[in-house]
PDB file of N, CA and C in Angstrom:
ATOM      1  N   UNK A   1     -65.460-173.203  15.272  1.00 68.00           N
ATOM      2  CA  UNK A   1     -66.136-172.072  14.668  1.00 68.00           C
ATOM      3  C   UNK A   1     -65.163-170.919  14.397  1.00 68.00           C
ATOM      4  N   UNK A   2     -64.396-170.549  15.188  1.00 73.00           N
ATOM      5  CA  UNK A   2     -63.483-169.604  14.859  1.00 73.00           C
ATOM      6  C   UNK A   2     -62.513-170.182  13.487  1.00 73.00           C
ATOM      7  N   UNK A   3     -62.147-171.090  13.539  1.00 75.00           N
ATOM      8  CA  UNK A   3     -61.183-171.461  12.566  1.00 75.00           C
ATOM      9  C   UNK A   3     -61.698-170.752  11.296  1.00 75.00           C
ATOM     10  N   UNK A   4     -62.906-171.319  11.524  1.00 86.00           N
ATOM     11  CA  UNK A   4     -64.001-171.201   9.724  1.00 86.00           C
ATOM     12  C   UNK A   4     -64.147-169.681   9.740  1.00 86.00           C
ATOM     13  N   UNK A   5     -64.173-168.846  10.600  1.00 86.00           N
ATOM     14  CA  UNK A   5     -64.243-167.419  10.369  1.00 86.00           C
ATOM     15  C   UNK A   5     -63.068-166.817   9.873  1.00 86.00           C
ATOM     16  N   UNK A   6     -61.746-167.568  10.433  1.00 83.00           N
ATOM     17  CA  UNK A   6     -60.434-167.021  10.183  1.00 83.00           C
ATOM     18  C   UNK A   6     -60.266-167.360   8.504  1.00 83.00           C
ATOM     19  N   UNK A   7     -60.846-168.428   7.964  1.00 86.00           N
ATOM     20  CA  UNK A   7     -60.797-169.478   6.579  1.00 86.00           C
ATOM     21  C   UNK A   7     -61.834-168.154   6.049  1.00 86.00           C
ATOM     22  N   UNK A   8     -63.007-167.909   6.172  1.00 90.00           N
ATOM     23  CA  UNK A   8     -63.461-167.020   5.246  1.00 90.00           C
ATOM     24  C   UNK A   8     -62.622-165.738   5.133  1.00 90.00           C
ATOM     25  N   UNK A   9     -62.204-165.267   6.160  1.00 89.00           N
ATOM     26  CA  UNK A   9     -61.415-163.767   6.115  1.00 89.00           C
ATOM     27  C   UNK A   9     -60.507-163.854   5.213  1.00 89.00           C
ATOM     28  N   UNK A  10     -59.707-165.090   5.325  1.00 85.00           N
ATOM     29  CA  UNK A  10     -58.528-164.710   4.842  1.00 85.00           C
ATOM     30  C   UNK A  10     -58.936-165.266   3.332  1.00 85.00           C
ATOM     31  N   UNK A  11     -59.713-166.260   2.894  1.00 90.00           N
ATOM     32  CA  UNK A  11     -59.978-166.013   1.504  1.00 90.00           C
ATOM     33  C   UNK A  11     -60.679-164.623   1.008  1.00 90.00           C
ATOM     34  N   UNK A  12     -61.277-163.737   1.698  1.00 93.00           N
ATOM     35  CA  UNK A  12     -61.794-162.363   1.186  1.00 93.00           C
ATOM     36  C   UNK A  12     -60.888-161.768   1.056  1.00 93.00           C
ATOM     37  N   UNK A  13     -59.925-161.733   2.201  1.00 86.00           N
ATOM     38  CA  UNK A  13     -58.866-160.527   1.791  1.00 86.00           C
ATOM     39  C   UNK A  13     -57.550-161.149   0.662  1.00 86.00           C
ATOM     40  N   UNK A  14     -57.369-162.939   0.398  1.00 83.00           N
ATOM     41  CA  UNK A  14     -56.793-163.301  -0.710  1.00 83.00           C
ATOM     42  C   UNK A  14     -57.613-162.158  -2.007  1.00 83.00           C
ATOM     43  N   UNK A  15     -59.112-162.571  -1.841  1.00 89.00           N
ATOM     44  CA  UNK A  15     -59.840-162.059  -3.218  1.00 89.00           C
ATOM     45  C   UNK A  15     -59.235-160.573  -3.426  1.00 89.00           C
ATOM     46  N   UNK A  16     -59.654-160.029  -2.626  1.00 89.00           N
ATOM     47  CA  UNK A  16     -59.528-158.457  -2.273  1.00 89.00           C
ATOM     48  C   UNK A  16     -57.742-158.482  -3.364  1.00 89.00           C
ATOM     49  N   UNK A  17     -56.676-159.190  -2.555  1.00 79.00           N
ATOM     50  CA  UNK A  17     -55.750-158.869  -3.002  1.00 79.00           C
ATOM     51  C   UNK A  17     -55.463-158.819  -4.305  1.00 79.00           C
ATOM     52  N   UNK A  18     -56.184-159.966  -5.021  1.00 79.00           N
ATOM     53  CA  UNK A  18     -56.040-160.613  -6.563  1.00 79.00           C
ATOM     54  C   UNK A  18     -56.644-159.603  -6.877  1.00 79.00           C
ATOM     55  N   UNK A  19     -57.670-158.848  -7.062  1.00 86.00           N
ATOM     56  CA  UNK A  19     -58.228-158.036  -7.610  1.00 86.00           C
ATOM     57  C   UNK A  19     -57.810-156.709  -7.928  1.00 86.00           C
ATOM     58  N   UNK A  20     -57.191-156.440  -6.966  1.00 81.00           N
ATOM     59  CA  UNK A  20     -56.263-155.315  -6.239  1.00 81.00           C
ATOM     60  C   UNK A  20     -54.818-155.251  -6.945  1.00 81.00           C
ATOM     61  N   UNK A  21     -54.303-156.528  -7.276  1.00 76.00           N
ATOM     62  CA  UNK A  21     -53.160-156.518  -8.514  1.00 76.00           C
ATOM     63  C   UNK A  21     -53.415-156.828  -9.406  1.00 76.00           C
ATOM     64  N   UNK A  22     -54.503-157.245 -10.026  1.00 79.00           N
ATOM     65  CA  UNK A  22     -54.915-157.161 -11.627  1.00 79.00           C
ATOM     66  C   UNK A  22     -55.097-156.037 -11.784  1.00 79.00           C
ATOM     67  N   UNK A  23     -55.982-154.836 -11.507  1.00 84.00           N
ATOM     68  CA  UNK A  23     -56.112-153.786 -11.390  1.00 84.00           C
ATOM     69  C   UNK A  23     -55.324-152.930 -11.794  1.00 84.00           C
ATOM     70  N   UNK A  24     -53.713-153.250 -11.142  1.00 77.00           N
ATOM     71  CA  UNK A  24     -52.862-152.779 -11.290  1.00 77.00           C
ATOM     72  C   UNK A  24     -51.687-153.528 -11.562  1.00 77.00           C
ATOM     73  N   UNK A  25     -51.764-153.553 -12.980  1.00 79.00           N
ATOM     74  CA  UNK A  25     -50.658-154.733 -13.757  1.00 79.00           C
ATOM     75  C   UNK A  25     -49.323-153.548 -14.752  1.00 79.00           C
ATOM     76  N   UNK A  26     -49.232-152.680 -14.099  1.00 86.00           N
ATOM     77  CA  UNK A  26     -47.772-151.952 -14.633  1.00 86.00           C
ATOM     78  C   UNK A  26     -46.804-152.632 -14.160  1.00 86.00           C
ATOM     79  N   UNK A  27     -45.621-151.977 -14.560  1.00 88.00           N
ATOM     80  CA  UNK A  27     -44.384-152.638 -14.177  1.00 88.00           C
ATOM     81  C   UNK A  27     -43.720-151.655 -13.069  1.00 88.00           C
ATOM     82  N   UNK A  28     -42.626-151.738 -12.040  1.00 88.00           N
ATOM     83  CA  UNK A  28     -42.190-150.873 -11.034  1.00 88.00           C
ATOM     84  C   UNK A  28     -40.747-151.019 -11.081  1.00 88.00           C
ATOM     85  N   UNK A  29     -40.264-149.875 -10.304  1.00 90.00           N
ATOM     86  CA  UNK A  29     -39.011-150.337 -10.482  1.00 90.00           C
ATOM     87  C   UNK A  29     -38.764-151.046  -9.069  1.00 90.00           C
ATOM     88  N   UNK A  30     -37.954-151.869  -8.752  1.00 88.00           N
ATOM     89  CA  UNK A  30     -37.613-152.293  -7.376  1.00 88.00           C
ATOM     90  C   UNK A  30     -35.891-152.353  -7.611  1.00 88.00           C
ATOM     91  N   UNK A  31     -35.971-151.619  -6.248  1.00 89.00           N
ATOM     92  CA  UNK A  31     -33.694-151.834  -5.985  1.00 89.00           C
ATOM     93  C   UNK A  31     -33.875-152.567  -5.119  1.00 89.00           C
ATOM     94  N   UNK A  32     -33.284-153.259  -5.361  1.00 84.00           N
ATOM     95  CA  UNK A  32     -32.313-154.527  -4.759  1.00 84.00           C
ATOM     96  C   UNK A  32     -31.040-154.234  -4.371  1.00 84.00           C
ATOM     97  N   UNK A  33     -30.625-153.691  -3.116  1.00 87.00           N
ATOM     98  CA  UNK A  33     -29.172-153.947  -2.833  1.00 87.00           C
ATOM     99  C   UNK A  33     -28.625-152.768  -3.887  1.00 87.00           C
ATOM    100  N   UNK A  34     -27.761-153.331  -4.939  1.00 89.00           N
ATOM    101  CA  UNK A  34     -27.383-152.726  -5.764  1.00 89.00           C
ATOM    102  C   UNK A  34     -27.644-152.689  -7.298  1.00 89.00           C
ATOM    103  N   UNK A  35     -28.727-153.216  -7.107  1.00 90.00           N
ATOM    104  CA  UNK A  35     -29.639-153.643  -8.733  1.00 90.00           C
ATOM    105  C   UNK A  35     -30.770-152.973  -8.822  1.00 90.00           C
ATOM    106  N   UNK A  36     -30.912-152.891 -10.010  1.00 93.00           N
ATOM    107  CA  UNK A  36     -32.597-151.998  -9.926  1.00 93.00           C
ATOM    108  C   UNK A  36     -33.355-153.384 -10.995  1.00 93.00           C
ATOM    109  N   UNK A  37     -34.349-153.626 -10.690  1.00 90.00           N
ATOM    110  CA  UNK A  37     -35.311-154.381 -11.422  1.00 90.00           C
ATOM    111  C   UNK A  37     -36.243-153.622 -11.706  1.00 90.00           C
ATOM    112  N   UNK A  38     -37.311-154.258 -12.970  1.00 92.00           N
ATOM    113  CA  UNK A  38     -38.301-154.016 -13.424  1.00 92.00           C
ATOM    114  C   UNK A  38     -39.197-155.144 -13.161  1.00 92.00           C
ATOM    115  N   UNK A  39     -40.047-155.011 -12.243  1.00 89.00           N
ATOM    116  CA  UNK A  39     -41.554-156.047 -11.761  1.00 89.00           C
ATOM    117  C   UNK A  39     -42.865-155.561 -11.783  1.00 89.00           C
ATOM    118  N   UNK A  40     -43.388-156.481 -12.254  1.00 87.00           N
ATOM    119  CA  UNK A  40     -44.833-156.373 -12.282  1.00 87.00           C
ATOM    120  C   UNK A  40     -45.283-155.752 -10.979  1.00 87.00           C
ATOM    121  N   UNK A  41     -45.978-155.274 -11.098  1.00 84.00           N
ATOM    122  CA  UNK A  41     -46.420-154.768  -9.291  1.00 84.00           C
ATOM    123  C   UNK A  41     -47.085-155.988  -8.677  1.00 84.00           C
ATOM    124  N   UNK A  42     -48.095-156.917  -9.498  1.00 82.00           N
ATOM    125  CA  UNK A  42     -48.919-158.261  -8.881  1.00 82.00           C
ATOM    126  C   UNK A  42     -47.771-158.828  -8.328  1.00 82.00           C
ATOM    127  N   UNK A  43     -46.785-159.507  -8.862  1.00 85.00           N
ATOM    128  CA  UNK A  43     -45.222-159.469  -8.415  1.00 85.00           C
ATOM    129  C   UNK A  43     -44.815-159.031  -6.997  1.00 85.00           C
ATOM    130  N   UNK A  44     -44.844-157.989  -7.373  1.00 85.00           N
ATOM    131  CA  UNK A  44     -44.588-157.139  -5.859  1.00 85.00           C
ATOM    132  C   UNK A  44     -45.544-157.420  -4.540  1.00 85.00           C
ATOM    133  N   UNK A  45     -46.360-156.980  -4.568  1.00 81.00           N
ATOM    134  CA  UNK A  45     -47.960-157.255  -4.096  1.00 81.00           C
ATOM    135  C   UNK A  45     -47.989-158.504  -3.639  1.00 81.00           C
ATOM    136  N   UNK A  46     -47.671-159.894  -4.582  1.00 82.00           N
ATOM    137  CA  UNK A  46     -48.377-161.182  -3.597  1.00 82.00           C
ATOM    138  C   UNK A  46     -46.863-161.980  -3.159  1.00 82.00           C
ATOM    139  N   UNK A  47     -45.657-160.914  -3.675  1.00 87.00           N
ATOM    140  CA  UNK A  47     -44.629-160.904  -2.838  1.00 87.00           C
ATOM    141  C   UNK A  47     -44.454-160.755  -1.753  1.00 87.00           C
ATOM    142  N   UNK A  48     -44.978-159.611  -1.359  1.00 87.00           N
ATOM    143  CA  UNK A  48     -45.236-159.137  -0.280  1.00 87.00           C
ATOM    144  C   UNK A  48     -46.166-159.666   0.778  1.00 87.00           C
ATOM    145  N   UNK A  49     -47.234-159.939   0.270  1.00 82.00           N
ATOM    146  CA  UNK A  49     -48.312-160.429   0.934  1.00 82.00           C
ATOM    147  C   UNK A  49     -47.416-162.073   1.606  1.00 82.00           C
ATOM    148  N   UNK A  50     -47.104-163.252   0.739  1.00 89.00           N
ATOM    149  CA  UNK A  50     -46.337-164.205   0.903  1.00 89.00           C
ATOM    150  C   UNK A  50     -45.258-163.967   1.964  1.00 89.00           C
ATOM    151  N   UNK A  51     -44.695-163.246   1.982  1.00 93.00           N
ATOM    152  CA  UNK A  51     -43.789-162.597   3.288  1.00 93.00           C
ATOM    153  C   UNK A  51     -44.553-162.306   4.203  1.00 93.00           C
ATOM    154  N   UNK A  52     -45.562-161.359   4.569  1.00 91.00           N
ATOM    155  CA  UNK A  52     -46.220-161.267   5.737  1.00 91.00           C
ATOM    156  C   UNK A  52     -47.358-162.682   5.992  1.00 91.00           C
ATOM    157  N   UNK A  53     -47.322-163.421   4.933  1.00 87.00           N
ATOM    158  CA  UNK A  53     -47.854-164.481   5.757  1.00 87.00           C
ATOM    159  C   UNK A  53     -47.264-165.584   6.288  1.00 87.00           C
ATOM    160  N   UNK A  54     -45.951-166.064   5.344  1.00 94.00           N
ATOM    161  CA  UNK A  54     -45.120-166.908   6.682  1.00 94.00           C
ATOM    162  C   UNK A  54     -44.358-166.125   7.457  1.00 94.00           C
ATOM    163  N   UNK A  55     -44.348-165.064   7.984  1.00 94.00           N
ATOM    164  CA  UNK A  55     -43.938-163.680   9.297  1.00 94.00           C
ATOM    165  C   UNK A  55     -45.171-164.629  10.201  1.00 94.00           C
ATOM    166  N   UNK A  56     -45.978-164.270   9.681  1.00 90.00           N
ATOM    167  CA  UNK A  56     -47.539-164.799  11.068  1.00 90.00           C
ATOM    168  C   UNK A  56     -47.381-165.909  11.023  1.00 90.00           C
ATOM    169  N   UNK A  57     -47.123-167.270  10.078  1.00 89.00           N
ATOM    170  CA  UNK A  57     -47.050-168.077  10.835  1.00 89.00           C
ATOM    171  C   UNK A  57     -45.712-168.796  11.734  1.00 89.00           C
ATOM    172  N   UNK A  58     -44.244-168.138  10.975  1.00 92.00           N
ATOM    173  CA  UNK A  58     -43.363-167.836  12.049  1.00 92.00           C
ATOM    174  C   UNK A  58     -43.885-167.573  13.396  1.00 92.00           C
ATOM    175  N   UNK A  59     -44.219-166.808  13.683  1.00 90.00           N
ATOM    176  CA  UNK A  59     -44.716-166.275  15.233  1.00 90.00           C
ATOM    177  C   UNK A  59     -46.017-167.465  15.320  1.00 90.00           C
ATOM    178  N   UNK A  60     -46.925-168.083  14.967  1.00 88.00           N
ATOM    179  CA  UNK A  60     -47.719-168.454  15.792  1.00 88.00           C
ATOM    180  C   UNK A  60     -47.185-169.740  16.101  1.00 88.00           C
ATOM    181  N   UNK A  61     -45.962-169.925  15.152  1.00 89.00           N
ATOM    182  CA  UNK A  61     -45.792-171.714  15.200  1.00 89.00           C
ATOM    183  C   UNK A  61     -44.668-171.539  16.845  1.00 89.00           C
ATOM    184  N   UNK A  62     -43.767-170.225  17.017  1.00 87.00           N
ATOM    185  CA  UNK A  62     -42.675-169.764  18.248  1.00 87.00           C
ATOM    186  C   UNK A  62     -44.149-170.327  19.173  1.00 87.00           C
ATOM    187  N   UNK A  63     -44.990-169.030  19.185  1.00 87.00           N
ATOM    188  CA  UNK A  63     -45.899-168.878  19.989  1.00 87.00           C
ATOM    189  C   UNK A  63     -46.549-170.058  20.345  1.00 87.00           C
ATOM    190  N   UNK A  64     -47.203-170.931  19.911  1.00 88.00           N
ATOM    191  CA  UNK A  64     -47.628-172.335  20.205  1.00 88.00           C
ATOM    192  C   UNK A  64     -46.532-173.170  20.601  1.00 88.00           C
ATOM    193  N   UNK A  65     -45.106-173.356  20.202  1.00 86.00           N
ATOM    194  CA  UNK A  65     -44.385-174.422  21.075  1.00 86.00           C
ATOM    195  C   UNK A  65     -43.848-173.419  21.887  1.00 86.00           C
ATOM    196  N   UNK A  66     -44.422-172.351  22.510  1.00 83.00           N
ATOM    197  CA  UNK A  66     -43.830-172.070  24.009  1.00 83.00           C
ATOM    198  C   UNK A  66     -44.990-172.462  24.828  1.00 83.00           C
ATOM    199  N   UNK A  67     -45.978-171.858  24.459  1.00 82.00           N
ATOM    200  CA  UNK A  67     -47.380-172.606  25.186  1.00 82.00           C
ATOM    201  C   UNK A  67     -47.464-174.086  25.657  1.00 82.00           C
ATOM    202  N   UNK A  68     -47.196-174.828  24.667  1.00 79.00           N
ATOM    203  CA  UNK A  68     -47.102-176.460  24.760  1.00 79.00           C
ATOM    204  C   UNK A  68     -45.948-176.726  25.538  1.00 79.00           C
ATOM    205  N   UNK A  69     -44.704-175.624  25.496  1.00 77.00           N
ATOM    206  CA  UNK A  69     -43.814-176.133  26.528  1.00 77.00           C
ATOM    207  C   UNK A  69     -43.776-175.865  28.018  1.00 77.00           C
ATOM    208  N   UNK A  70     -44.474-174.610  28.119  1.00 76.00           N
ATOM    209  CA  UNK A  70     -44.771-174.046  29.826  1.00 76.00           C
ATOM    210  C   UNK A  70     -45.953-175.233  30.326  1.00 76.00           C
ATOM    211  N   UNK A  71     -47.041-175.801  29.046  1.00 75.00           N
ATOM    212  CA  UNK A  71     -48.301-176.525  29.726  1.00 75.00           C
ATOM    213  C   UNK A  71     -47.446-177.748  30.075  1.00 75.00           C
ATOM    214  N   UNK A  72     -46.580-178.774  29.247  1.00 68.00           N
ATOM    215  CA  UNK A  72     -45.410-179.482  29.864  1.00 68.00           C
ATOM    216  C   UNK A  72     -45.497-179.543  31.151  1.00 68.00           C
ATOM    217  N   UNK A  73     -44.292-178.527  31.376  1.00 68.00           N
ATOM    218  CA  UNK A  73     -43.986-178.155  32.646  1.00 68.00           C
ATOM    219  C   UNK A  73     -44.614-178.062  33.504  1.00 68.00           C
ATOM    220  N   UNK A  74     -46.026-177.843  33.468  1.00 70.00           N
ATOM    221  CA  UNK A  74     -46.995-177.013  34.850  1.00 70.00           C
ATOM    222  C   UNK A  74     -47.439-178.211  35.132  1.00 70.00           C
ATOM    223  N   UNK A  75     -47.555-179.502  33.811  1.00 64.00           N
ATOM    224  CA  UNK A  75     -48.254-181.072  33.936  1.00 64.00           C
ATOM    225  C   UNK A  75     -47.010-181.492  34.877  1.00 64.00           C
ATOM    226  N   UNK A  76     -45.582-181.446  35.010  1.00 60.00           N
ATOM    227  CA  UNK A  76     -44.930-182.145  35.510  1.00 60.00           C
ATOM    228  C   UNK A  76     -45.152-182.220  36.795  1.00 60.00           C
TER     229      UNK A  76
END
């Protein structure tokens, strides 16, 4: 049951996002280092978003094989 709650959230706040960069379809500037670009902001936006979501699952995938490795151990 939780899973399916986490599966609706995160398709609302996908929606939320899509909506949220159509909305706002100008162009931005972004620096890079030593470059300046011109990007779409949706660009930017599900750039961004894409980064903070393999960040979370970075950490839950650490977080689960330390769990599975202390439960290991406590079985030995």
């Amino acid at each position: 049951m939780k899973v399916q709650w986490q599966v609706i959230v995160g398709i609302i706040i996908a929606i939320l996002i899509v909506i949220f960069g159509t909305t706002n379809m100008g162009t931005i500037d972004v620096q890079l280092m030593f470059w300046t670009v011109k990007w779409p902001l949706i660009i930017v936006i599900l750039g961004s978003m894409v980064a903070g979501m393999l960040m979370v699952f970075c950490f839950n995938y650490y977080r689960t094989r330390k769990r599975k490795k202390s439960t290991k151990a406590t079985v030995k």
